[in-house]
XYZ file of C-alpha atoms in Angstrom:
764
model
C -46.949 -31.793 10.489
C -48.192 -30.724 7.241
C -51.830 -30.913 8.416
C -51.119 -28.860 11.101
C -48.655 -26.450 9.438
C -51.871 -25.577 6.967
C -53.506 -23.998 10.272
C -50.327 -21.530 10.153
C -51.187 -18.230 8.531
C -49.071 -17.730 5.309
C -48.472 -21.509 4.455
C -47.570 -22.244 0.890
C -48.420 -25.286 -1.369
C -45.023 -26.373 -1.861
C -46.284 -30.203 -3.528
C -45.465 -28.887 -7.336
C -41.832 -28.520 -6.281
C -41.753 -31.794 -4.769
C -43.210 -33.366 -7.491
C -40.249 -32.167 -9.687
C -37.859 -33.812 -7.189
C -39.597 -36.827 -7.545
C -39.598 -37.116 -11.222
C -35.846 -36.005 -11.384
C -34.884 -38.813 -8.749
C -37.402 -41.202 -10.967
C -35.356 -40.162 -13.749
C -32.211 -40.750 -12.103
C -33.062 -43.852 -10.375
C -34.126 -45.611 -13.685
C -30.974 -44.273 -15.686
C -29.046 -45.972 -12.847
C -30.670 -49.090 -12.849
C -30.817 -49.270 -16.672
C -27.138 -48.620 -16.889
C -26.520 -51.110 -13.929
C -28.541 -53.815 -16.005
C -27.075 -53.249 -19.086
C -23.883 -53.435 -17.606
C -24.490 -56.945 -16.237
C -25.897 -58.410 -19.352
C -23.179 -56.609 -21.565
C -20.170 -58.185 -19.107
C -22.265 -61.757 -19.421
C -22.752 -61.759 -23.098
C -18.958 -60.493 -23.953
C -17.809 -63.205 -21.575
C -19.815 -65.979 -23.444
C -18.849 -65.024 -26.400
C -14.950 -65.106 -25.012
C -15.554 -68.261 -24.051
C -17.118 -69.655 -27.407
C -14.223 -67.834 -29.485
C -11.807 -69.530 -27.680
C -13.237 -72.717 -27.659
C -13.509 -72.983 -31.525
C -10.178 -71.837 -31.668
C -9.019 -74.681 -29.002
C -11.122 -77.392 -31.291
C -9.352 -76.494 -34.536
C -5.943 -76.343 -33.091
C -6.314 -79.777 -31.198
C -7.889 -81.066 -34.252
C -5.452 -79.760 -36.949
C -2.230 -80.757 -34.857
C -3.513 -84.101 -34.232
C -4.061 -84.557 -38.060
C -0.550 -83.719 -38.788
C 0.764 -85.455 -36.048
C -0.860 -88.709 -37.730
C 0.586 -87.832 -41.386
C 4.026 -87.038 -39.773
C 4.156 -90.162 -38.077
C 2.213 -92.614 -39.366
C 1.804 -91.740 -42.972
C 5.735 -90.618 -42.907
C 5.171 -87.374 -44.942
C 7.553 -84.538 -44.676
C 6.224 -81.480 -43.019
C 5.929 -79.816 -46.107
C 3.513 -82.475 -47.520
C 1.444 -82.094 -44.618
C 1.204 -78.411 -44.587
C -0.167 -78.650 -48.496
C -2.294 -81.345 -47.249
C -3.883 -79.539 -44.652
C -3.801 -76.193 -46.395
C -6.070 -77.766 -49.475
C -8.423 -79.389 -46.819
C -8.937 -76.354 -44.742
C -9.557 -74.478 -48.157
C -12.126 -77.032 -48.954
C -13.657 -76.943 -45.911
C -14.093 -73.583 -45.109
C -15.449 -72.577 -48.756
C -19.374 -73.080 -46.976
C -18.486 -71.732 -43.585
C -20.567 -69.306 -42.397
C -19.311 -68.094 -38.741
C -20.072 -68.139 -35.409
C -21.620 -64.932 -35.812
C -22.187 -63.036 -38.742
C -19.078 -61.560 -38.514
C -17.241 -64.672 -37.369
C -13.913 -66.113 -38.976
C -11.582 -68.357 -38.760
C -7.560 -67.322 -39.841
C -4.959 -69.231 -40.472
C -1.503 -67.897 -40.744
C 2.170 -68.430 -40.342
C 5.551 -66.509 -39.685
C 7.847 -65.453 -42.655
C 10.734 -63.852 -41.388
C 9.832 -60.579 -40.162
C 6.251 -60.676 -41.623
C 3.019 -62.734 -41.174
C 1.307 -64.773 -44.011
C -2.163 -65.255 -43.823
C -2.579 -68.692 -45.284
C -6.373 -68.898 -45.439
C -9.503 -66.459 -44.269
C -13.203 -67.382 -45.274
C -13.673 -64.328 -46.845
C -10.827 -64.290 -49.184
C -10.454 -68.232 -49.428
C -6.919 -68.938 -49.854
C -5.375 -65.831 -51.003
C -2.665 -65.062 -49.315
C -1.992 -61.675 -47.348
C 1.517 -60.729 -45.508
C 1.437 -58.410 -42.879
C 5.186 -56.997 -41.175
C 5.422 -58.392 -37.364
C 4.379 -55.703 -34.923
C 1.781 -54.056 -37.137
C -1.640 -53.143 -35.616
C -3.499 -55.320 -38.049
C -1.564 -58.414 -37.052
C -1.662 -58.236 -33.339
C -4.135 -61.692 -32.808
C -2.130 -63.779 -35.585
C 1.108 -62.382 -33.999
C 0.530 -63.925 -31.131
C -0.462 -67.246 -32.090
C 2.265 -67.816 -34.667
C 4.446 -66.945 -31.204
C 3.023 -70.029 -29.779
C 0.827 -68.092 -27.313
C -3.087 -68.961 -26.649
C -5.598 -66.635 -25.264
C -8.323 -63.786 -25.799
C -8.030 -60.228 -26.791
C -9.719 -57.140 -28.631
C -7.680 -56.025 -31.201
C -7.430 -55.258 -35.041
C -7.692 -57.822 -37.959
C -5.930 -58.046 -41.076
C -8.925 -55.431 -42.363
C -7.954 -53.096 -39.895
C -11.745 -54.019 -37.836
C -11.591 -53.950 -34.213
C -12.619 -57.377 -33.042
C -12.846 -60.046 -30.271
C -10.009 -62.779 -31.088
C -9.212 -65.722 -29.663
C -5.892 -67.216 -30.768
C -3.996 -70.319 -30.472
C -1.001 -72.068 -32.178
C -0.403 -75.317 -33.838
C 3.229 -76.584 -33.221
C 3.686 -79.550 -35.614
C 3.351 -77.499 -38.837
C 3.969 -73.969 -37.047
C 1.017 -72.209 -38.022
C -1.570 -70.488 -35.856
C -5.592 -69.907 -35.998
C -7.401 -67.211 -34.970
C -11.434 -66.920 -34.134
C -12.961 -63.649 -34.338
C -15.951 -61.765 -34.273
C -16.466 -58.006 -34.869
C -16.788 -55.745 -31.753
C -19.603 -53.736 -33.418
C -21.830 -57.479 -34.090
C -21.602 -57.558 -30.243
C -22.426 -54.425 -29.485
C -25.253 -53.495 -31.442
C -28.226 -55.542 -29.337
C -27.575 -53.429 -26.528
C -27.212 -50.164 -28.264
C -30.758 -50.947 -30.025
C -31.881 -51.687 -26.318
C -30.403 -48.791 -24.690
C -32.427 -46.623 -27.382
C -35.365 -48.225 -26.605
C -35.358 -48.330 -23.155
C -34.681 -44.812 -23.474
C -38.062 -44.110 -25.183
C -40.041 -46.332 -22.915
C -38.459 -44.644 -19.587
C -39.200 -40.968 -21.325
C -42.940 -42.510 -21.666
C -42.857 -43.510 -18.174
C -41.732 -40.551 -16.710
C -44.202 -38.526 -18.746
C -47.089 -40.435 -17.424
C -45.907 -40.911 -14.271
C -45.860 -37.005 -14.075
C -49.353 -36.803 -15.143
C -50.608 -39.300 -12.505
C -48.492 -37.666 -9.729
C -49.932 -34.313 -10.604
C -53.398 -36.010 -10.561
C -52.558 -37.188 -6.795
C -51.189 -33.930 -5.837
C -54.583 -32.101 -6.581
C -56.370 -34.867 -4.709
C -54.300 -34.830 -1.524
C -54.662 -31.229 -1.408
C -58.385 -31.601 -1.758
C -58.416 -33.975 1.145
C -56.096 -31.995 3.203
C -58.703 -29.575 3.185
C -61.597 -32.102 4.697
C -59.160 -33.628 6.889
C -57.655 -30.458 8.778
C -61.492 -30.249 9.988
C -61.251 -33.471 11.846
C -58.115 -32.832 13.144
C -59.541 -30.312 15.593
C -62.369 -32.977 16.380
C -59.716 -35.700 16.620
C -57.445 -33.459 19.217
C -60.604 -32.606 21.050
C -61.286 -36.592 21.686
C -57.252 -37.309 22.109
C -57.525 -35.013 25.143
C -60.492 -36.626 26.876
C -58.700 -39.906 26.381
C -55.494 -38.733 27.841
C -56.978 -37.834 30.901
C -59.263 -41.024 30.966
C -55.906 -43.040 30.613
C -54.930 -40.932 33.203
C -57.384 -41.536 35.773
C -57.339 -45.326 34.831
C -53.579 -45.412 35.405
C -54.199 -43.658 39.161
C -57.088 -46.456 39.745
C -54.311 -49.177 38.282
C -51.705 -48.044 40.857
C -54.054 -47.755 43.564
C -55.354 -51.349 43.112
C -51.474 -52.314 42.444
C -50.942 -50.648 45.661
C -53.633 -52.967 47.486
C -52.460 -56.256 45.951
C -48.784 -55.588 47.146
C -50.428 -54.859 50.482
C -52.288 -58.247 50.634
C -49.292 -59.961 49.030
C -47.112 -58.430 51.615
C -49.591 -59.616 54.297
C -49.877 -62.961 53.152
C -48.704 -66.147 55.216
C -47.253 -67.919 51.807
C -43.796 -66.819 50.616
C -44.559 -64.609 47.243
C -42.450 -62.521 44.740
C -43.571 -60.601 41.757
C -40.823 -60.411 38.735
C -41.068 -59.238 35.455
C -40.732 -61.568 32.721
C -36.856 -61.152 32.385
C -36.743 -62.799 35.900
C -36.275 -59.239 37.429
C -37.853 -59.390 40.958
C -39.738 -56.229 41.340
C -41.227 -56.989 44.780
C -41.747 -59.474 47.512
C -43.583 -60.042 50.738
C -42.203 -60.254 54.511
C -42.948 -64.460 54.470
C -40.774 -64.609 51.754
C -37.564 -62.925 53.983
C -39.034 -64.865 57.133
C -38.518 -68.431 55.172
C -35.702 -67.766 53.002
C -33.896 -65.055 54.612
C -33.103 -62.778 51.779
C -33.697 -59.016 51.722
C -33.785 -56.366 49.160
C -29.825 -56.324 49.083
C -30.190 -59.939 47.354
C -32.419 -58.768 44.626
C -29.878 -56.377 42.927
C -27.938 -59.298 40.913
C -30.237 -61.590 39.471
C -27.756 -63.931 39.029
C -26.681 -63.890 42.700
C -30.234 -64.809 43.648
C -30.214 -68.054 41.657
C -26.681 -68.604 42.818
C -28.106 -68.578 46.486
C -31.278 -70.377 45.553
C -29.470 -73.251 43.965
C -25.886 -73.774 44.723
C -25.164 -76.671 42.814
C -24.621 -75.643 38.987
C -26.333 -78.477 37.588
C -29.711 -78.426 39.515
C -29.156 -74.404 38.859
C -29.558 -74.969 35.059
C -32.177 -77.300 35.363
C -34.029 -75.249 37.327
C -33.512 -71.899 35.188
C -34.362 -73.791 32.069
C -37.533 -75.577 33.521
C -38.739 -71.528 34.374
C -37.767 -70.233 31.114
C -39.514 -73.541 29.499
C -42.382 -72.891 31.495
C -42.566 -68.856 30.368
C -42.094 -70.135 26.637
C -44.970 -72.136 26.807
C -47.562 -69.641 28.475
C -46.697 -66.929 26.034
C -46.812 -69.380 23.207
C -49.858 -71.357 23.962
C -51.255 -69.395 27.023
C -51.410 -72.595 28.787
C -51.616 -72.456 32.890
C -48.586 -72.938 34.195
C -48.033 -76.738 36.059
C -46.678 -76.764 39.698
C -43.119 -77.623 40.135
C -41.372 -78.708 43.217
C -38.055 -77.277 43.923
C -35.272 -77.617 46.365
C -34.444 -73.946 47.671
C -31.329 -73.012 49.345
C -32.115 -70.349 52.311
C -29.847 -67.690 53.141
C -28.852 -69.721 56.276
C -27.697 -73.022 54.145
C -30.956 -74.945 55.029
C -32.876 -76.145 51.963
C -36.308 -75.982 51.783
C -38.799 -78.356 49.492
C -41.240 -76.058 47.982
C -43.829 -76.289 45.616
C -43.693 -73.483 43.086
C -46.658 -71.954 41.374
C -46.227 -69.520 38.524
C -49.022 -67.119 37.090
C -47.982 -64.946 34.351
C -50.401 -61.748 33.183
C -49.541 -58.850 31.325
C -45.584 -59.349 31.508
C -45.654 -60.168 35.092
C -44.919 -63.136 37.203
C -46.521 -63.889 40.111
C -44.671 -66.761 41.800
C -45.804 -68.574 44.718
C -43.844 -71.180 47.292
C -45.592 -73.181 49.202
C -43.162 -75.136 51.636
C -43.381 -78.783 52.227
C -40.250 -79.814 53.739
C -41.770 -80.825 56.978
C -44.562 -82.916 54.768
C -41.487 -84.387 52.472
C -39.787 -85.191 55.776
C -42.902 -86.885 56.884
C -43.331 -88.826 53.802
C -39.872 -90.124 53.796
C -40.556 -91.394 57.303
C -43.622 -93.228 56.259
C -41.985 -94.553 53.564
C -38.966 -95.488 55.748
C -41.317 -97.091 58.396
C -43.476 -99.094 55.675
C -39.939 -100.400 54.298
C -38.707 -101.300 57.926
C -42.282 -102.938 58.579
C -41.966 -104.933 55.513
C -38.746 -106.045 55.580
C -39.860 -106.882 59.790
C -42.692 -108.893 58.493
C -40.788 -110.587 55.509
C -38.367 -111.723 58.448
C -41.282 -112.763 60.423
C -42.812 -114.646 57.504
C -39.275 -116.177 56.761
C -38.492 -117.109 60.739
C -42.302 -118.566 60.660
C -41.621 -120.687 57.415
C -38.215 -121.708 58.922
C -39.764 -122.726 62.060
C -42.379 -124.807 60.427
C -39.998 -126.838 58.538
C -38.093 -127.532 61.624
C -41.408 -128.480 63.370
C -42.701 -130.450 60.510
C -39.539 -133.161 60.158
C -39.988 -134.177 63.671
C -43.744 -134.049 63.457
C -42.991 -136.050 60.540
C -41.359 -138.515 63.039
C -43.677 -138.815 65.579
C -46.889 -139.245 63.277
C -44.924 -141.644 60.940
C -43.353 -143.696 63.595
C -46.682 -143.550 65.690
C -48.522 -144.934 62.673
C -46.519 -147.764 62.251
C -46.602 -148.568 65.848
C -50.270 -148.864 65.662
C -49.819 -151.523 63.017
C -47.733 -153.774 65.393
C -50.474 -155.455 67.347
C -51.176 -153.070 70.147
C -53.263 -153.692 73.373
C -56.525 -151.410 73.767
C -54.663 -149.281 76.089
C -51.385 -149.332 74.062
C -53.920 -148.258 71.555
C -55.351 -145.699 73.313
C -51.870 -143.696 74.266
C -51.312 -143.942 70.489
C -54.132 -142.487 69.435
C -53.419 -139.415 71.919
C -50.386 -138.911 70.148
C -51.922 -139.026 67.022
C -54.457 -136.189 68.120
C -51.831 -134.507 69.667
C -49.795 -134.225 66.662
C -52.644 -133.141 64.499
C -53.290 -130.515 66.519
C -49.759 -129.554 66.759
C -49.525 -129.577 63.213
C -52.772 -127.335 62.225
C -51.251 -124.689 64.639
C -48.268 -124.802 62.456
C -50.532 -124.228 59.398
C -52.418 -121.693 61.081
C -49.054 -119.529 61.844
C -47.561 -120.037 58.379
C -50.983 -119.140 56.370
C -51.417 -115.808 59.053
C -47.990 -115.114 58.074
C -48.273 -115.598 54.261
C -51.549 -113.209 54.744
C -49.780 -110.234 56.324
C -46.964 -110.314 53.995
C -49.318 -110.234 51.134
C -47.807 -113.676 49.836
C -51.206 -115.645 49.953
C -51.690 -116.984 46.339
C -54.589 -118.706 45.068
C -54.082 -121.919 42.392
C -56.744 -122.194 39.598
C -57.092 -126.036 39.300
C -60.299 -127.661 37.575
C -62.174 -130.092 40.525
C -65.548 -131.453 41.184
C -67.061 -129.620 43.925
C -69.824 -132.626 44.963
C -66.811 -135.329 44.983
C -65.009 -132.816 47.276
C -67.674 -132.135 49.853
C -68.909 -135.525 49.947
C -65.009 -136.984 50.596
C -64.594 -133.993 53.437
C -67.640 -134.890 55.098
C -66.795 -138.090 55.085
C -63.480 -137.649 56.393
C -64.766 -135.646 59.648
C -67.573 -137.918 60.595
C -64.726 -139.648 62.785
C -65.193 -136.632 65.025
C -68.570 -137.002 65.989
C -67.870 -140.408 67.845
C -69.082 -140.342 71.220
C -71.378 -137.615 70.573
C -75.015 -137.530 69.923
C -74.306 -135.670 66.760
C -75.638 -135.787 63.033
C -73.120 -134.344 60.428
C -74.783 -133.868 57.277
C -74.494 -132.578 53.501
C -77.342 -130.992 51.952
C -76.522 -129.488 47.942
C -79.951 -127.297 47.076
C -78.615 -126.418 43.495
C -77.424 -127.831 39.941
C -73.532 -127.873 40.188
C -71.663 -128.028 37.158
C -69.359 -131.155 36.582
C -66.199 -129.260 37.256
C -65.266 -125.692 38.592
C -61.867 -123.845 38.390
C -60.796 -122.961 41.959
C -58.390 -123.960 44.872
C -59.890 -126.892 45.937
C -56.704 -127.111 48.931
C -57.690 -123.370 50.231
C -61.488 -124.168 50.041
C -61.035 -127.484 52.045
C -59.420 -125.444 54.798
C -62.398 -122.877 54.874
C -64.544 -125.866 55.400
C -62.036 -127.487 57.778
C -62.179 -124.266 59.878
C -65.873 -123.996 60.266
C -66.890 -127.256 60.364
C -64.376 -127.997 62.450
C -65.194 -125.345 65.235
C -69.148 -126.450 64.502
C -68.234 -130.132 65.639
C -65.702 -129.022 68.447
C -68.734 -126.561 70.151
C -71.364 -129.038 69.396
C -72.029 -131.871 71.995
C -75.368 -132.932 70.784
C -77.964 -132.487 67.772
C -76.700 -131.626 64.315
C -73.963 -129.863 62.145
C -75.509 -128.962 58.432
C -73.473 -127.842 55.624
C -76.025 -126.540 52.981
C -74.648 -125.302 49.678
C -76.771 -122.801 47.187
C -76.255 -121.360 43.984
C -76.904 -117.353 44.053
C -76.046 -116.586 40.470
C -74.565 -118.277 37.251
C -73.824 -117.867 33.382
C -71.917 -119.653 31.020
C -68.645 -118.996 32.622
C -69.024 -118.546 36.197
C -71.115 -119.115 39.635
C -71.754 -117.708 42.772
C -71.783 -120.133 45.704
C -73.331 -119.704 48.994
C -72.158 -122.258 51.910
C -73.942 -122.036 55.141
C -72.509 -124.123 57.930
C -75.210 -124.589 60.995
C -74.949 -125.937 64.017
C -77.069 -126.698 67.437
C -73.888 -125.764 69.751
C -73.184 -123.385 72.939
C -73.300 -120.305 70.220
C -71.849 -116.587 70.665
C -73.101 -113.597 72.098
C -73.857 -110.913 69.275
C -71.743 -108.533 70.518
C -69.040 -110.647 70.081
C -69.683 -111.053 66.200
C -67.480 -107.999 65.316
C -64.149 -109.294 66.504
C -64.410 -113.040 66.313
C -62.873 -113.257 62.948
C -59.616 -111.107 64.656
C -56.415 -112.627 64.951
C -55.807 -114.655 68.057
C -59.705 -113.464 69.423
C -62.396 -116.270 70.938
C -65.571 -115.561 71.816
C -64.736 -116.198 75.717
C -61.217 -117.036 76.935
C -62.925 -119.847 78.745
C -63.618 -121.569 75.406
C -59.423 -121.443 74.794
C -59.123 -123.309 78.255
C -62.327 -126.003 77.352
C -61.888 -126.733 73.857
C -58.478 -125.208 72.927
C -57.261 -123.472 69.756
C -55.281 -120.329 69.130
C -57.935 -118.155 67.596
C -56.205 -117.880 63.974
C -58.771 -120.252 62.270
C -61.900 -117.819 61.749
C -59.060 -114.700 60.793
C -57.698 -117.158 58.069
C -61.289 -117.866 56.891
C -62.190 -114.762 56.580
C -58.831 -113.966 54.608
C -59.549 -116.798 52.178
C -62.959 -116.058 51.250
C -62.038 -112.423 50.572
C -59.344 -113.969 48.098
C -61.766 -115.792 46.662
C -63.892 -113.087 46.034
C -66.753 -113.264 48.298
C -67.594 -112.657 51.894
C -68.685 -114.152 55.186
C -70.609 -113.232 58.187
C -72.428 -115.212 61.194
C -75.659 -115.376 63.090
C -75.787 -117.225 66.566
C -77.838 -117.304 69.488
C -76.421 -118.507 73.017
C -77.710 -121.829 73.807
C -79.487 -122.537 70.066
C -76.586 -122.546 67.810
C -74.617 -120.675 65.212
C -74.899 -120.212 61.488
C -71.893 -119.281 59.518
C -72.249 -118.340 55.780
C -69.885 -117.206 53.105
C -70.122 -116.823 49.180
C -67.387 -117.758 46.753
C -67.539 -116.793 43.051
C -65.398 -119.682 40.920
C -65.327 -120.281 36.864
C -66.775 -123.174 35.376
C -63.972 -125.792 34.485
C -62.783 -127.633 31.570
C -63.144 -131.538 31.768
C -59.736 -131.988 30.288
C -58.030 -130.469 33.466
C -59.640 -132.521 36.551
C -57.939 -133.262 39.618
C -58.130 -136.839 41.599
C -56.336 -135.977 44.906
C -59.643 -135.950 46.615
C -60.939 -138.935 45.290
C -61.788 -141.090 48.366
C -61.119 -144.553 46.912
C -57.317 -145.046 47.416
C -55.679 -147.448 44.780
C -53.127 -149.175 46.939
C -50.589 -151.554 45.099
C -51.384 -154.522 44.158
C -49.524 -157.254 46.021
C -49.407 -159.554 43.423
C -47.505 -157.221 41.279
C -43.688 -157.125 41.112
C -42.544 -154.766 44.149
C -41.326 -151.433 42.753
C -37.880 -150.315 43.757
C -38.135 -146.678 45.703
C -35.324 -144.756 46.557
C -35.699 -142.375 49.664
C -33.232 -139.166 49.739
C -33.479 -137.937 53.223
C -30.634 -136.594 55.722
C -32.898 -136.993 58.796
C -32.431 -140.788 60.417
C -35.917 -140.937 61.932
C -37.645 -139.748 58.329
C -35.639 -142.277 56.365
C -37.333 -145.131 59.153
C -40.737 -143.316 58.683
C -40.550 -143.593 55.107
C -38.965 -147.038 54.861
C -41.540 -148.240 57.314
C -44.446 -147.162 55.147
C -43.235 -148.051 51.826
C -42.313 -151.938 52.755
C -45.788 -151.971 54.818
C -47.131 -151.790 51.213
C -44.500 -154.055 49.300
C -42.007 -151.882 48.126
C -38.319 -152.245 48.087
C -36.525 -149.347 49.536
C -33.054 -147.812 49.312
C -31.897 -145.035 51.273
C -29.214 -142.084 50.274
C -28.520 -139.495 53.134
C -27.739 -136.786 50.963
C -27.816 -135.541 47.088
C -24.499 -137.401 46.364
C -25.437 -140.498 47.858
C -28.571 -140.253 45.634
C -26.814 -139.627 42.260
C -24.525 -142.512 43.149
C -27.321 -145.159 43.621
C -29.333 -143.755 40.422
C -25.897 -144.754 38.660
C -25.533 -148.191 39.949
C -29.584 -149.085 39.755
C -32.630 -148.652 38.539
C -35.688 -147.047 40.438
C -39.376 -146.963 39.723
C -39.587 -143.536 41.831
C -37.281 -141.274 43.982
C -38.739 -139.830 46.866
C -36.643 -136.557 47.286
C -36.073 -134.173 50.462
C -35.273 -130.803 49.327
C -32.863 -129.847 52.303
C -29.945 -131.901 52.599
C -26.201 -131.443 53.255
C -23.514 -131.664 50.647
C -25.847 -131.298 47.445
C -29.341 -130.640 47.969
C -32.573 -131.833 46.416
C -33.006 -129.411 44.184
C -29.364 -129.346 42.471
C -29.432 -133.286 42.679
C -32.825 -132.815 40.817
C -31.273 -130.500 38.168
C -28.252 -133.206 37.587
C -30.398 -135.998 37.036
C -32.691 -134.423 34.309
C -29.827 -132.573 32.635
C -28.108 -135.928 32.308
C -27.044 -136.395 28.685
C -25.907 -140.214 28.568
C -28.941 -141.042 30.425
C -26.715 -142.788 33.213
C -28.960 -141.534 35.780
C -32.119 -142.543 34.239
C -33.255 -138.955 33.600
C -36.848 -139.885 33.298
C -37.299 -141.741 36.869
C -40.405 -139.725 38.292
C -39.035 -137.489 41.540
C -41.594 -136.995 43.834
C -40.792 -134.062 46.608
C -41.000 -135.350 50.102
C -40.151 -131.870 52.165
C -41.423 -129.630 55.137
C -41.283 -126.537 52.751
C -45.101 -126.533 52.206
C -45.304 -122.950 50.686
C -46.912 -122.596 47.031
C -43.492 -120.882 46.160
C -41.796 -124.267 47.223
C -43.894 -126.145 45.367
C -43.076 -124.026 42.194
C -39.753 -124.314 43.094
C -39.576 -127.991 43.235
C -41.588 -128.068 39.781
C -38.933 -125.950 38.463
C -36.134 -127.716 38.951
C -37.939 -130.683 37.258
C -39.469 -132.673 40.155
C -42.903 -134.363 39.001
C -45.074 -134.011 42.166
C -45.123 -132.490 45.767
C -45.855 -134.614 49.162
C -45.856 -132.367 52.294
C -44.386 -133.510 55.650
C -46.196 -134.813 57.523
C -46.638 -137.611 55.017
C -50.130 -139.228 55.131
C -49.742 -142.931 54.507
C -52.607 -143.197 51.972
C -51.672 -140.341 50.419
C -47.779 -141.491 49.557
C -48.817 -144.689 48.301
C -51.936 -143.015 46.123
C -49.353 -140.739 44.490
C -46.667 -143.608 43.886
C -49.010 -145.812 42.389
C -50.388 -142.698 39.991
C -46.491 -142.541 38.921
C -45.499 -146.346 38.925
C -48.676 -147.214 36.563
């Protein structure tokens, strides 16, 4: 305004008057500041002097009173004697005392009639001075001899205004006053005021000169700036016009943007940073049902969106936190998922995207309600499928157990029957029973395996074993299938094998059994060859390739893609002619892939087939060798003392089978029909081995075993070997047996040679 006013004719320079006013203000300010400052300092100093004087007076009164009390009570002196003694000592003590300040002084006095006798002062050193009571010169001492204590400003015995602290000494009826002259207290502050006043005047004078120079400089610069104002005004005019044009374009762009949002097929709203809804599109109204009237009150729309108070609080808190993060860190706001209630009361699950720019929030709602419903249905269907799969697996496991139990009786009794001197025709019938029983057992095993695969319950063991011994033993065990055929079964190992490898020998035998069994079944003459190659190996692992080649009937090429599917064979006539369920190759593929390998087939009708599979295994540790596949059976030596074996099984047929096999090999056998009978027999008799069925009435095999192992007084022979002999054959069943304290696991149907080999191992 000053610059503009200079353009007006008649403009006067009023800066001089302003300078004078400024100086006056400065003087007043300095005086005020100094006054306040000195007042505060004076008050502080005065208080310090009061406290110091009172402290001195109190210390003297306490000292003298204590001294007097001592002489009166201990030394039994009279009051006059004590008075004279104290007066003498005080006179001597204060002859060299210089005071608290220059004018500081201790005064002692007593009341004599209507007068006050000053007994001792520093300056008269014992000379007596008598002043009437109520005299202006006796006010501090008058209060002291009256039994009072405190601090006052008054006249001393010399008529000088002093600051005095007074105390009464009751044991000898005298008063003590410590004082200093007020003039001595005030003098430093009076001198300071003089000095500060001189300095202030100098500062004011010097400032006036500087301000005047500044005034002259400002007036010179005003003339220069006055010319620049016209240029600035002209430039400002053009900038205002340009801003106006930009504003018009911005409004046009905003209008276009709003039109795009309005026509968008996705619900969108525009809000200010304070959450006030400025705009919404038609799709928003279509999806949520809210209109313009619903946005008048901001809290209303939040209440409608989120009726549940707790959920509403969390939603608003998330909104505010997101905005704060964007404002503070300029980070993109993350996607969030909200359950929004529509005006009609339906709930929409929406992905909410927020973009903040220039104080405006663009909120996009992606309705995923149907997607969430579908996901929920899929999860429900998955859980239902898993439950059905588990139920099927449990059913098959139960059926397997219930079938294995009678199969064990059939095959076991048939085994005992073959040792009874049968005729050739009877032997033929007995062999047929054995073959049929083994086929039925294979079917049960396949069904159990496929159920475990479908339920993702297939587990592989990691055991060290000798692969070469396993292969040679297995080939020898399968050669009986070539009887009656012009057929050679051979093994050709074309690589250097490590002594031990780590893997699941049972599952590897199962793979070989399925592939070699199929080759022997579909080949009438010629050969079945098992070839083994090493693809790669290092210090820790080896990758092996197995080839099972035959000169059998062959497979059509178009059947290659589905022969590894469940319940599938190359030709329906194959089932009628050769039998089988079509599960063997499906199980084989799953086992191979579980071992980290793959399987394939090459075949030609009338020429033969070659199945190739690969597996990767770790190299083994010689300290962990499995011997259950050794071909040489260590049967019991007949010359030794007969082992005493306890068989715990609730099935009468299984009892007879086990007893027959054991007695055939020279064992003495006792039978327990359940877990309780088993424990009672163990208490009465010492056994070399216990064969324990797992599922028995009254007390099952798991509980009976735990009772034996936990027996503290060893009345049950807690260290006796307990071997599970059960139709529960899954890996989980094995682990359960071992965890409760059983030493080994023998699956039903029982192989006599395997049974006796394991018993011999634990007896030895």
